[in-house]
Amino acid sequence: MFEVVTGAMGTGCFWYFIRGLLKPRHGKGLDEIFLSAGFFLLDMVIGSFGYSLPFMACIFGLMMIAYAGDWQVKLFLAVSYFAVRELVRFTIYHAFTVYFGGLVDRLAQRMLSGICSFEQFQERIQLTENIYTISFFSFFLILLFGFLHFYKKQLPDGLGLVEGNKTELWYLLVPTLAGFVYCSIIRSIQFVWEDGEVWILDKKFPIVRLLVPLGSFLCLGAIFLAALLLKRVKGAMEKQKENQIYQNRFHDMENYIRGLEQMYGDVRSMRHDLKNYVADMQILAHSGEETDKEAFSEYLQAVENRVEALDFACRTGNPITDVVINRQFANAAQKGIATESTFIYPSEDAVEAFDISILLNNALENAVEACPKNGSISLSSKRQGKLYLISVQNTCDKAIIWEDGFPVSSKSGILHGQGIKNMQKIAEKYGGTVRVRLEKAIFYVEMLLQIGNANS
């Protein structure tokens, strides 16, 4: 009965560990019941004999049947669980064995000294064994669950990022494999055959009682610290991405202010010359000469052209996006790239102008860099209800290296290639996505937002 209870609790620990980290293949309830039942039965048949490797192989096979996703992730979870399970066992095994072994020796001495009868000795031995079994497995299961609980918190959410980056997966897998191999070695040398007799390793070499738990504890520490370090590194990278987004915002604000300053300077210059323009046009207008009338018309056209030069070629309904688009299109014009825009800013909705400016800046900057001379760039936007789509298209005649569905930057440096990630960050803020594709030498960047639903 006790074996059934401990087996069920061990199954619960395993179920808790993998729950939420893998996607069921056929249905959440059905697959979890299938795997839990299989784990419980295998634990009763194989696990009780200490056959960890066959047990782990069978569980890995059940996970392949019941859950979808990369096999590497399932292998990592299986190895991690069994490595932790064995390491926790060896961490406390010798302490319990030495303590309760001492109790048995004292009971034997009491019987040999005549203090208690043989029947009393047998009863007390049976009671000691029961206490040992209950206390050992209770403490073992508590430590196992506690370690798995805190270890799981350090893993990437849903292992989604790990599935996309096998380097991270192998980084986490190496210490768990080392721990599993360590436990396998200890199991294989626990009992030594010598001169036809069986020697228990820790009795022949008492120092083992200290070294084995210490080695197990260090392996558990390495497994936990590897996940903790990865979590902190990823957190630092996320902060770096956020800092880059804020830097982009400040950069956009600087460009916006610079554009306004330039426009203000042009307006001041225009005001300074306006009196002269009016005086010259009055003279030409009151002249009766035909040539003066033609000159007046040309002069008026020149004034109109200068006034138009003070305004933006692309007007979106927002001054910030006006500055961004016109600046990027000016850069494109310098490279001989044709530009076209039908972008309209949804000013009445809850969407920040600087968030839109980050999307436009990164998308258009990448388009200008990738577009060949005499190519073209097209910018458009479309709204349907709360869905807002921004699309950037550019001519592309270069070979593109793809990774996880996105192009890889050919530039060097830690911040290069950050543009797409910044765009994804903004899109996620508005519950949206960023999609890129290449069709018939045209590169498409499509950014879908749910306007009015920003997650602050």
Short mmCIF file of C-alpha atoms in Angstrom, two decimals:
data_model
loop_
_atom_site.label_atom_id
_atom_site.label_comp_id
_atom_site.label_asym_id
_atom_site.label_seq_id
_atom_site.Cartn_x
_atom_site.Cartn_y
_atom_site.Cartn_z
CA MET A 1 0.00 0.00 0.00
CA PHE A 2 2.81 2.38 0.88
CA GLU A 3 4.52 1.70 -2.47
CA VAL A 4 1.30 2.65 -4.25
CA VAL A 5 1.07 5.94 -2.33
CA THR A 6 4.71 6.88 -2.98
CA GLY A 7 4.34 5.87 -6.63
CA ALA A 8 1.29 8.09 -6.98
CA MET A 9 3.11 11.00 -5.35
CA GLY A 10 6.11 10.49 -7.62
CA THR A 11 3.75 10.50 -10.60
CA GLY A 12 2.27 13.76 -9.33
CA CYS A 13 5.74 15.33 -9.16
CA PHE A 14 6.47 14.33 -12.75
CA TRP A 15 3.07 15.56 -13.96
CA TYR A 16 3.58 18.88 -12.20
CA PHE A 17 7.04 19.28 -13.76
CA ILE A 18 6.02 18.82 -17.40
CA ARG A 19 2.57 20.41 -17.13
CA GLY A 20 2.42 23.56 -19.23
CA LEU A 21 5.80 22.93 -20.86
CA LEU A 22 4.50 20.64 -23.58
CA LYS A 23 1.45 20.80 -25.81
CA PRO A 24 -0.80 17.69 -25.67
CA ARG A 25 -1.16 15.99 -29.04
CA HIS A 26 -4.72 14.66 -28.77
CA GLY A 27 -6.34 16.51 -25.90
CA LYS A 28 -5.13 17.88 -22.59
CA GLY A 29 -7.04 15.54 -20.28
CA LEU A 30 -6.61 12.39 -22.36
CA ASP A 31 -2.87 12.76 -22.90
CA GLU A 32 -2.15 13.69 -19.29
CA ILE A 33 -4.10 10.67 -18.02
CA PHE A 34 -2.30 8.42 -20.52
CA LEU A 35 1.15 9.66 -19.52
CA SER A 36 0.41 9.68 -15.78
CA ALA A 37 -0.96 6.12 -15.87
CA GLY A 38 2.03 4.94 -17.89
CA PHE A 39 4.45 6.63 -15.50
CA PHE A 40 2.75 5.10 -12.44
CA LEU A 41 2.76 1.57 -13.86
CA LEU A 42 6.37 1.80 -15.02
CA ASP A 43 7.41 3.19 -11.65
CA MET A 44 5.80 0.19 -9.94
CA VAL A 45 7.36 -2.34 -12.33
CA ILE A 46 10.75 -0.83 -13.21
CA GLY A 47 11.39 2.14 -10.92
CA SER A 48 11.29 0.13 -7.71
CA PHE A 49 14.34 -1.86 -8.93
CA GLY A 50 16.39 1.26 -9.60
CA TYR A 51 16.48 0.82 -13.39
CA SER A 52 16.54 4.53 -14.16
CA LEU A 53 17.76 4.35 -17.76
CA PRO A 54 15.08 1.91 -19.05
CA PHE A 55 12.47 3.79 -17.01
CA MET A 56 13.52 7.11 -18.55
CA ALA A 57 13.57 5.62 -22.06
CA CYS A 58 10.02 4.31 -21.65
CA ILE A 59 8.76 7.66 -20.33
CA PHE A 60 10.43 9.47 -23.22
CA GLY A 61 8.59 7.13 -25.62
CA LEU A 62 5.26 7.87 -23.92
CA MET A 63 5.96 11.62 -24.15
CA MET A 64 6.65 11.27 -27.88
CA ILE A 65 3.25 9.62 -28.30
CA ALA A 66 1.22 11.93 -26.07
CA TYR A 67 2.77 15.35 -26.71
CA ALA A 68 3.61 17.45 -29.76
CA GLY A 69 6.76 19.50 -30.25
CA ASP A 70 10.48 18.94 -30.70
CA TRP A 71 11.86 15.64 -29.49
CA GLN A 72 14.86 17.47 -28.02
CA VAL A 73 12.60 19.31 -25.58
CA LYS A 74 10.95 16.06 -24.47
CA LEU A 75 14.37 14.46 -24.02
CA PHE A 76 15.47 17.44 -21.94
CA LEU A 77 12.41 17.18 -19.68
CA ALA A 78 12.78 13.42 -19.25
CA VAL A 79 16.50 13.57 -18.48
CA SER A 80 16.01 16.58 -16.17
CA TYR A 81 13.33 14.86 -14.11
CA PHE A 82 15.19 11.58 -13.68
CA ALA A 83 18.51 13.30 -13.01
CA VAL A 84 16.93 15.46 -10.31
CA ARG A 85 15.09 12.45 -8.90
CA GLU A 86 18.29 10.40 -8.57
CA LEU A 87 20.37 13.31 -7.28
CA VAL A 88 17.85 14.14 -4.55
CA ARG A 89 17.78 10.48 -3.56
CA PHE A 90 21.58 10.26 -3.25
CA THR A 91 21.75 13.58 -1.42
CA ILE A 92 19.76 12.22 1.54
CA TYR A 93 20.26 8.46 1.18
CA HIS A 94 23.46 8.08 3.21
CA ALA A 95 22.29 10.37 6.00
CA PHE A 96 19.17 8.26 6.55
CA THR A 97 21.07 5.00 6.12
CA VAL A 98 23.76 5.92 8.63
CA TYR A 99 21.24 7.20 11.19
CA PHE A 100 18.84 4.27 11.03
CA GLY A 101 21.72 1.81 10.67
CA GLY A 102 23.02 3.12 13.98
CA LEU A 103 19.60 2.57 15.55
CA VAL A 104 19.58 -1.04 14.34
CA ASP A 105 23.09 -1.61 15.74
CA ARG A 106 22.04 -0.26 19.13
CA LEU A 107 18.95 -2.47 19.14
CA ALA A 108 21.15 -5.46 18.32
CA GLN A 109 23.51 -4.61 21.17
CA ARG A 110 20.57 -4.31 23.57
CA MET A 111 19.36 -7.77 22.53
CA LEU A 112 22.84 -9.31 22.85
CA SER A 113 23.20 -7.71 26.27
CA GLY A 114 19.96 -9.29 27.36
CA ILE A 115 18.17 -5.99 27.86
CA CYS A 116 15.42 -7.04 25.44
CA SER A 117 14.21 -10.36 24.08
CA PHE A 118 14.53 -11.54 20.48
CA GLU A 119 10.79 -11.01 19.92
CA GLN A 120 11.08 -7.43 21.18
CA PHE A 121 14.11 -6.94 18.96
CA GLN A 122 12.15 -8.14 15.91
CA GLU A 123 9.23 -5.83 16.73
CA ARG A 124 11.50 -2.83 17.17
CA ILE A 125 13.42 -3.63 14.00
CA GLN A 126 10.13 -3.80 12.07
CA LEU A 127 9.02 -0.47 13.58
CA THR A 128 12.40 1.12 12.75
CA GLU A 129 12.18 -0.09 9.14
CA ASN A 130 8.68 1.33 8.78
CA ILE A 131 9.75 4.68 10.25
CA TYR A 132 12.80 4.69 7.98
CA THR A 133 10.74 3.97 4.86
CA ILE A 134 8.03 6.51 5.64
CA SER A 135 10.39 9.29 6.72
CA PHE A 136 12.86 8.72 3.86
CA PHE A 137 10.28 8.74 1.07
CA SER A 138 8.31 11.59 2.63
CA PHE A 139 11.43 13.75 2.89
CA PHE A 140 12.56 12.62 -0.55
CA LEU A 141 9.25 13.55 -2.23
CA ILE A 142 9.12 16.94 -0.46
CA LEU A 143 12.65 17.80 -1.61
CA LEU A 144 11.97 16.50 -5.12
CA PHE A 145 8.80 18.54 -5.51
CA GLY A 146 10.42 21.64 -4.01
CA PHE A 147 13.42 21.50 -6.34
CA LEU A 148 11.26 20.85 -9.41
CA HIS A 149 8.99 23.74 -8.43
CA PHE A 150 11.79 26.28 -8.18
CA TYR A 151 13.69 24.83 -11.16
CA LYS A 152 10.61 25.04 -13.37
CA LYS A 153 10.25 28.73 -12.50
CA GLN A 154 13.68 29.41 -13.99
CA LEU A 155 12.89 27.75 -17.33
CA PRO A 156 11.75 29.90 -20.27
CA ASP A 157 7.95 30.23 -20.40
CA GLY A 158 6.56 27.17 -22.12
CA LEU A 159 10.06 26.37 -23.42
CA GLY A 160 8.95 28.27 -26.55
CA LEU A 161 12.23 30.15 -26.85
CA VAL A 162 14.17 27.02 -26.14
CA GLU A 163 12.45 25.25 -29.02
CA GLY A 164 13.54 28.06 -31.33
CA ASN A 165 17.13 28.10 -30.06
CA LYS A 166 18.76 24.71 -29.58
CA THR A 167 21.87 26.31 -28.08
CA GLU A 168 19.87 27.24 -25.00
CA LEU A 169 18.41 23.75 -24.85
CA TRP A 170 21.81 22.05 -24.92
CA TYR A 171 23.11 24.55 -22.36
CA LEU A 172 20.39 23.38 -19.96
CA LEU A 173 20.72 19.72 -20.93
CA VAL A 174 24.48 19.34 -20.28
CA PRO A 175 24.37 19.70 -16.45
CA THR A 176 21.33 17.40 -16.22
CA LEU A 177 23.11 14.78 -18.33
CA ALA A 178 26.19 15.12 -16.14
CA GLY A 179 24.04 14.61 -13.04
CA PHE A 180 22.36 11.55 -14.54
CA VAL A 181 25.71 9.99 -15.50
CA TYR A 182 27.04 10.73 -12.02
CA CYS A 183 24.11 8.88 -10.43
CA SER A 184 24.51 5.96 -12.84
CA ILE A 185 28.17 5.63 -11.84
CA ILE A 186 27.33 5.71 -8.13
CA ARG A 187 24.65 3.04 -8.60
CA SER A 188 27.04 0.79 -10.49
CA ILE A 189 29.72 0.88 -7.75
CA GLN A 190 27.53 0.82 -4.64
CA PHE A 191 28.17 -2.87 -4.26
CA VAL A 192 31.63 -4.32 -4.88
CA TRP A 193 32.33 -8.02 -5.40
CA GLU A 194 35.61 -9.06 -3.82
CA ASP A 195 36.79 -12.61 -3.09
CA GLY A 196 33.28 -13.91 -3.59
CA GLU A 197 31.81 -11.52 -1.07
CA VAL A 198 29.63 -8.44 -1.50
CA TRP A 199 31.04 -5.23 -0.04
CA ILE A 200 28.90 -2.17 0.45
CA LEU A 201 30.94 0.77 -0.81
CA ASP A 202 30.19 3.19 2.01
CA LYS A 203 31.08 0.61 4.64
CA LYS A 204 34.41 -0.20 3.01
CA PHE A 205 35.14 3.47 2.33
CA PRO A 206 33.24 5.61 4.91
CA ILE A 207 34.35 8.81 3.19
CA VAL A 208 31.83 7.92 0.48
CA ARG A 209 29.06 8.85 2.91
CA LEU A 210 30.25 12.44 2.65
CA LEU A 211 31.46 12.60 -0.95
CA VAL A 212 28.35 11.12 -2.62
CA PRO A 213 25.83 13.52 -1.00
CA LEU A 214 28.22 16.42 -1.61
CA GLY A 215 28.61 15.47 -5.29
CA SER A 216 24.84 15.07 -5.65
CA PHE A 217 24.23 18.44 -4.03
CA LEU A 218 26.76 20.13 -6.33
CA CYS A 219 25.12 18.55 -9.40
CA LEU A 220 21.72 19.82 -8.27
CA GLY A 221 23.26 23.25 -7.77
CA ALA A 222 24.76 23.19 -11.27
CA ILE A 223 21.39 22.24 -12.81
CA PHE A 224 19.56 25.00 -10.96
CA LEU A 225 22.22 27.67 -11.50
CA ALA A 226 22.36 26.92 -15.24
CA ALA A 227 18.63 27.64 -15.55
CA LEU A 228 18.88 30.67 -13.23
CA LEU A 229 21.80 32.13 -15.21
CA LEU A 230 19.95 31.61 -18.50
CA LYS A 231 16.89 33.36 -17.08
CA ARG A 232 18.95 36.33 -15.91
CA VAL A 233 20.81 36.58 -19.21
CA LYS A 234 17.53 36.53 -21.11
CA GLY A 235 16.14 39.13 -18.72
CA ALA A 236 19.16 41.34 -19.33
CA MET A 237 18.69 40.92 -23.08
CA GLU A 238 15.02 41.90 -22.76
CA LYS A 239 16.01 45.02 -20.85
CA GLN A 240 18.56 45.78 -23.55
CA LYS A 241 15.82 45.47 -26.15
CA GLU A 242 13.59 47.80 -24.15
CA ASN A 243 16.45 50.27 -23.80
CA GLN A 244 16.97 50.10 -27.55
CA ILE A 245 13.28 50.85 -28.08
CA TYR A 246 13.51 53.88 -25.81
CA GLN A 247 16.66 54.98 -27.63
CA ASN A 248 14.73 54.72 -30.87
CA ARG A 249 11.98 56.86 -29.35
CA PHE A 250 14.46 59.53 -28.31
CA HIS A 251 16.05 59.34 -31.73
CA ASP A 252 12.64 59.84 -33.34
CA MET A 253 11.92 62.76 -31.04
CA GLU A 254 15.25 64.36 -31.93
CA ASN A 255 14.54 63.95 -35.64
CA TYR A 256 11.03 65.30 -35.16
CA ILE A 257 12.30 68.34 -33.29
CA ARG A 258 15.08 68.84 -35.85
CA GLY A 259 12.52 68.72 -38.65
CA LEU A 260 10.33 71.25 -36.90
CA GLU A 261 13.32 73.51 -36.30
CA GLN A 262 14.21 73.36 -39.96
CA MET A 263 10.63 74.09 -40.96
CA TYR A 264 10.48 76.96 -38.44
CA GLY A 265 13.70 78.37 -39.88
CA ASP A 266 12.27 78.20 -43.39
CA VAL A 267 9.09 79.91 -42.21
CA ARG A 268 11.11 82.72 -40.58
CA SER A 269 13.10 83.12 -43.79
CA MET A 270 9.87 83.19 -45.77
CA ARG A 271 8.41 85.84 -43.45
CA HIS A 272 11.57 87.92 -43.82
CA ASP A 273 11.30 87.88 -47.60
CA LEU A 274 7.52 88.14 -47.77
CA LYS A 275 7.45 91.95 -47.79
CA ASN A 276 9.85 92.03 -50.72
CA TYR A 277 7.75 89.41 -52.56
CA VAL A 278 4.57 91.46 -52.08
CA ALA A 279 6.25 94.67 -53.21
CA ASP A 280 7.69 93.01 -56.30
CA MET A 281 4.35 91.41 -57.20
CA GLN A 282 2.50 94.71 -56.74
CA ILE A 283 4.84 96.40 -59.21
CA LEU A 284 4.43 93.58 -61.71
CA ALA A 285 0.66 93.43 -61.23
CA HIS A 286 0.12 97.17 -61.88
CA SER A 287 2.35 97.22 -64.92
CA GLY A 288 0.57 97.23 -68.21
CA GLU A 289 3.34 95.48 -70.09
CA GLU A 290 2.60 91.96 -71.33
CA THR A 291 6.10 90.81 -70.41
CA ASP A 292 5.57 92.05 -66.85
CA LYS A 293 2.34 90.02 -66.59
CA GLU A 294 4.20 86.90 -67.68
CA ALA A 295 6.95 87.69 -65.18
CA PHE A 296 4.28 88.17 -62.48
CA SER A 297 2.86 84.73 -63.25
CA GLU A 298 6.30 83.10 -63.09
CA TYR A 299 7.15 85.01 -59.92
CA LEU A 300 3.89 83.89 -58.29
CA GLN A 301 4.60 80.28 -59.25
CA ALA A 302 8.08 80.51 -57.70
CA VAL A 303 6.59 81.84 -54.45
CA GLU A 304 4.02 79.02 -54.44
CA ASN A 305 6.78 76.43 -54.95
CA ARG A 306 8.71 77.83 -52.02
CA VAL A 307 5.64 77.74 -49.81
CA GLU A 308 4.98 74.10 -50.79
CA ALA A 309 8.57 73.27 -49.96
CA LEU A 310 7.80 74.21 -46.36
CA ASP A 311 5.27 71.37 -46.12
CA PHE A 312 5.82 67.60 -46.09
CA ALA A 313 5.35 65.63 -49.28
CA CYS A 314 3.62 62.85 -47.30
CA ARG A 315 0.93 63.86 -44.85
CA THR A 316 -0.34 61.10 -42.53
CA GLY A 317 -2.49 62.99 -40.04
CA ASN A 318 0.22 62.98 -37.35
CA PRO A 319 3.28 65.26 -37.23
CA ILE A 320 5.58 62.58 -35.78
CA THR A 321 4.86 60.00 -38.47
CA ASP A 322 5.05 62.82 -41.05
CA VAL A 323 8.64 63.49 -39.99
CA VAL A 324 9.60 59.79 -39.94
CA ILE A 325 8.19 58.93 -43.36
CA ASN A 326 9.44 62.05 -45.11
CA ARG A 327 12.92 61.63 -43.64
CA GLN A 328 13.17 57.99 -44.69
CA PHE A 329 11.75 58.79 -48.14
CA ALA A 330 14.32 61.58 -48.48
CA ASN A 331 17.05 59.01 -47.76
CA ALA A 332 15.53 56.73 -50.38
CA ALA A 333 15.43 59.57 -52.95
CA GLN A 334 19.16 60.13 -52.46
CA LYS A 335 19.74 56.50 -53.51
CA GLY A 336 17.48 56.86 -56.53
CA ILE A 337 14.68 54.77 -55.02
CA ALA A 338 11.09 55.53 -55.96
CA THR A 339 8.68 55.87 -53.04
CA GLU A 340 4.93 55.71 -52.61
CA SER A 341 2.79 56.12 -49.48
CA THR A 342 -0.89 55.73 -48.69
CA PHE A 343 -0.25 55.52 -44.95
CA ILE A 344 -2.85 57.14 -42.68
CA TYR A 345 -2.34 57.48 -38.94
CA PRO A 346 -5.34 56.32 -36.83
CA SER A 347 -5.27 59.37 -34.57
CA GLU A 348 -8.58 58.70 -32.86
CA ASP A 349 -7.50 55.32 -31.46
CA ALA A 350 -5.40 54.40 -28.42
CA VAL A 351 -2.08 53.95 -30.19
CA GLU A 352 1.03 55.91 -29.33
CA ALA A 353 2.58 57.92 -32.14
CA PHE A 354 6.09 57.02 -31.04
CA ASP A 355 5.24 53.31 -31.10
CA ILE A 356 4.08 53.71 -34.69
CA SER A 357 7.22 55.74 -35.42
CA ILE A 358 9.41 52.83 -34.19
CA LEU A 359 7.60 50.43 -36.52
CA LEU A 360 7.92 52.81 -39.46
CA ASN A 361 11.53 53.78 -38.72
CA ASN A 362 12.76 50.19 -38.51
CA ALA A 363 10.73 48.90 -41.44
CA LEU A 364 11.57 51.81 -43.76
CA GLU A 365 15.23 51.93 -42.72
CA ASN A 366 15.59 48.23 -43.51
CA ALA A 367 13.74 48.75 -46.79
CA VAL A 368 16.04 51.62 -47.83
CA GLU A 369 19.14 49.56 -46.97
CA ALA A 370 17.93 46.45 -48.81
CA CYS A 371 16.38 48.16 -51.84
CA PRO A 372 18.68 48.42 -54.89
CA LYS A 373 19.22 51.60 -56.87
CA ASN A 374 16.24 52.37 -59.15
CA GLY A 375 14.11 50.10 -56.98
CA SER A 376 10.90 51.08 -55.23
CA ILE A 377 9.41 51.26 -51.73
CA SER A 378 5.70 51.27 -51.01
CA LEU A 379 4.10 52.09 -47.63
CA SER A 380 0.42 51.55 -46.89
CA SER A 381 -1.98 51.08 -44.01
CA LYS A 382 -5.38 49.49 -43.70
CA ARG A 383 -7.89 49.42 -40.89
CA GLN A 384 -10.79 47.07 -40.25
CA GLY A 385 -12.51 47.55 -36.90
CA LYS A 386 -9.85 47.35 -34.22
CA LEU A 387 -7.35 45.69 -36.54
CA TYR A 388 -4.76 47.99 -38.05
CA LEU A 389 -2.32 46.72 -40.70
CA ILE A 390 0.87 48.52 -41.75
CA SER A 391 2.58 47.14 -44.84
CA VAL A 392 6.02 48.01 -46.26
CA GLN A 393 7.10 46.58 -49.60
CA ASN A 394 10.45 47.02 -51.28
CA THR A 395 12.32 45.65 -54.24
CA CYS A 396 14.90 43.07 -53.13
CA ASP A 397 17.57 41.48 -55.33
CA LYS A 398 19.79 40.10 -52.53
CA ALA A 399 20.02 36.58 -51.15
CA ILE A 400 18.41 36.42 -47.70
CA ILE A 401 19.43 34.10 -44.87
CA TRP A 402 16.40 33.10 -42.80
CA GLU A 403 16.27 31.99 -39.18
CA ASP A 404 13.02 31.13 -37.37
CA GLY A 405 11.00 32.83 -40.11
CA PHE A 406 12.91 36.13 -40.04
CA PRO A 407 15.86 37.44 -42.06
CA VAL A 408 19.29 37.45 -40.40
CA SER A 409 21.16 40.74 -40.45
CA SER A 410 24.46 40.70 -42.34
CA LYS A 411 25.83 43.53 -40.18
CA SER A 412 28.12 43.04 -37.22
CA GLY A 413 27.55 44.28 -33.70
CA ILE A 414 25.18 43.38 -30.88
CA LEU A 415 22.45 45.84 -31.89
CA HIS A 416 22.40 44.99 -35.57
CA GLY A 417 19.46 42.79 -36.45
CA GLN A 418 17.56 44.35 -33.56
CA GLY A 419 15.07 46.13 -35.84
CA ILE A 420 12.74 43.17 -36.37
CA LYS A 421 12.86 42.37 -32.63
CA ASN A 422 11.96 45.95 -31.75
CA MET A 423 9.05 45.77 -34.16
CA GLN A 424 7.90 42.49 -32.59
CA LYS A 425 8.07 44.06 -29.13
CA ILE A 426 5.84 46.93 -30.21
CA ALA A 427 3.44 44.58 -32.01
CA GLU A 428 3.15 42.38 -28.90
CA LYS A 429 2.29 45.46 -26.85
CA TYR A 430 -0.80 45.87 -29.02
CA GLY A 431 -1.62 42.17 -29.17
CA GLY A 432 -0.37 41.93 -32.74
CA THR A 433 2.26 40.22 -34.86
CA VAL A 434 4.98 40.98 -37.40
CA ARG A 435 5.24 38.86 -40.54
CA VAL A 436 7.89 39.04 -43.25
CA ARG A 437 8.06 37.24 -46.59
CA LEU A 438 9.76 37.38 -49.97
CA GLU A 439 7.72 36.87 -53.13
CA LYS A 440 8.97 37.44 -56.68
CA ALA A 441 11.83 39.76 -55.66
CA ILE A 442 9.47 41.84 -53.47
CA PHE A 443 10.12 41.87 -49.73
CA TYR A 444 7.03 42.35 -47.55
CA VAL A 445 6.91 43.48 -43.92
CA GLU A 446 3.40 43.37 -42.45
CA MET A 447 2.66 44.65 -38.93
CA LEU A 448 -0.79 43.86 -37.54
CA LEU A 449 -1.95 45.72 -34.41
CA GLN A 450 -5.10 45.66 -32.31
CA ILE A 451 -5.52 49.38 -31.83
CA GLY A 452 -7.20 50.48 -28.65
CA ASN A 453 -5.95 47.37 -26.80
CA ALA A 454 -2.40 48.26 -25.84
CA ASN A 455 -0.94 46.37 -22.90
CA SER A 456 0.69 49.04 -20.80
#
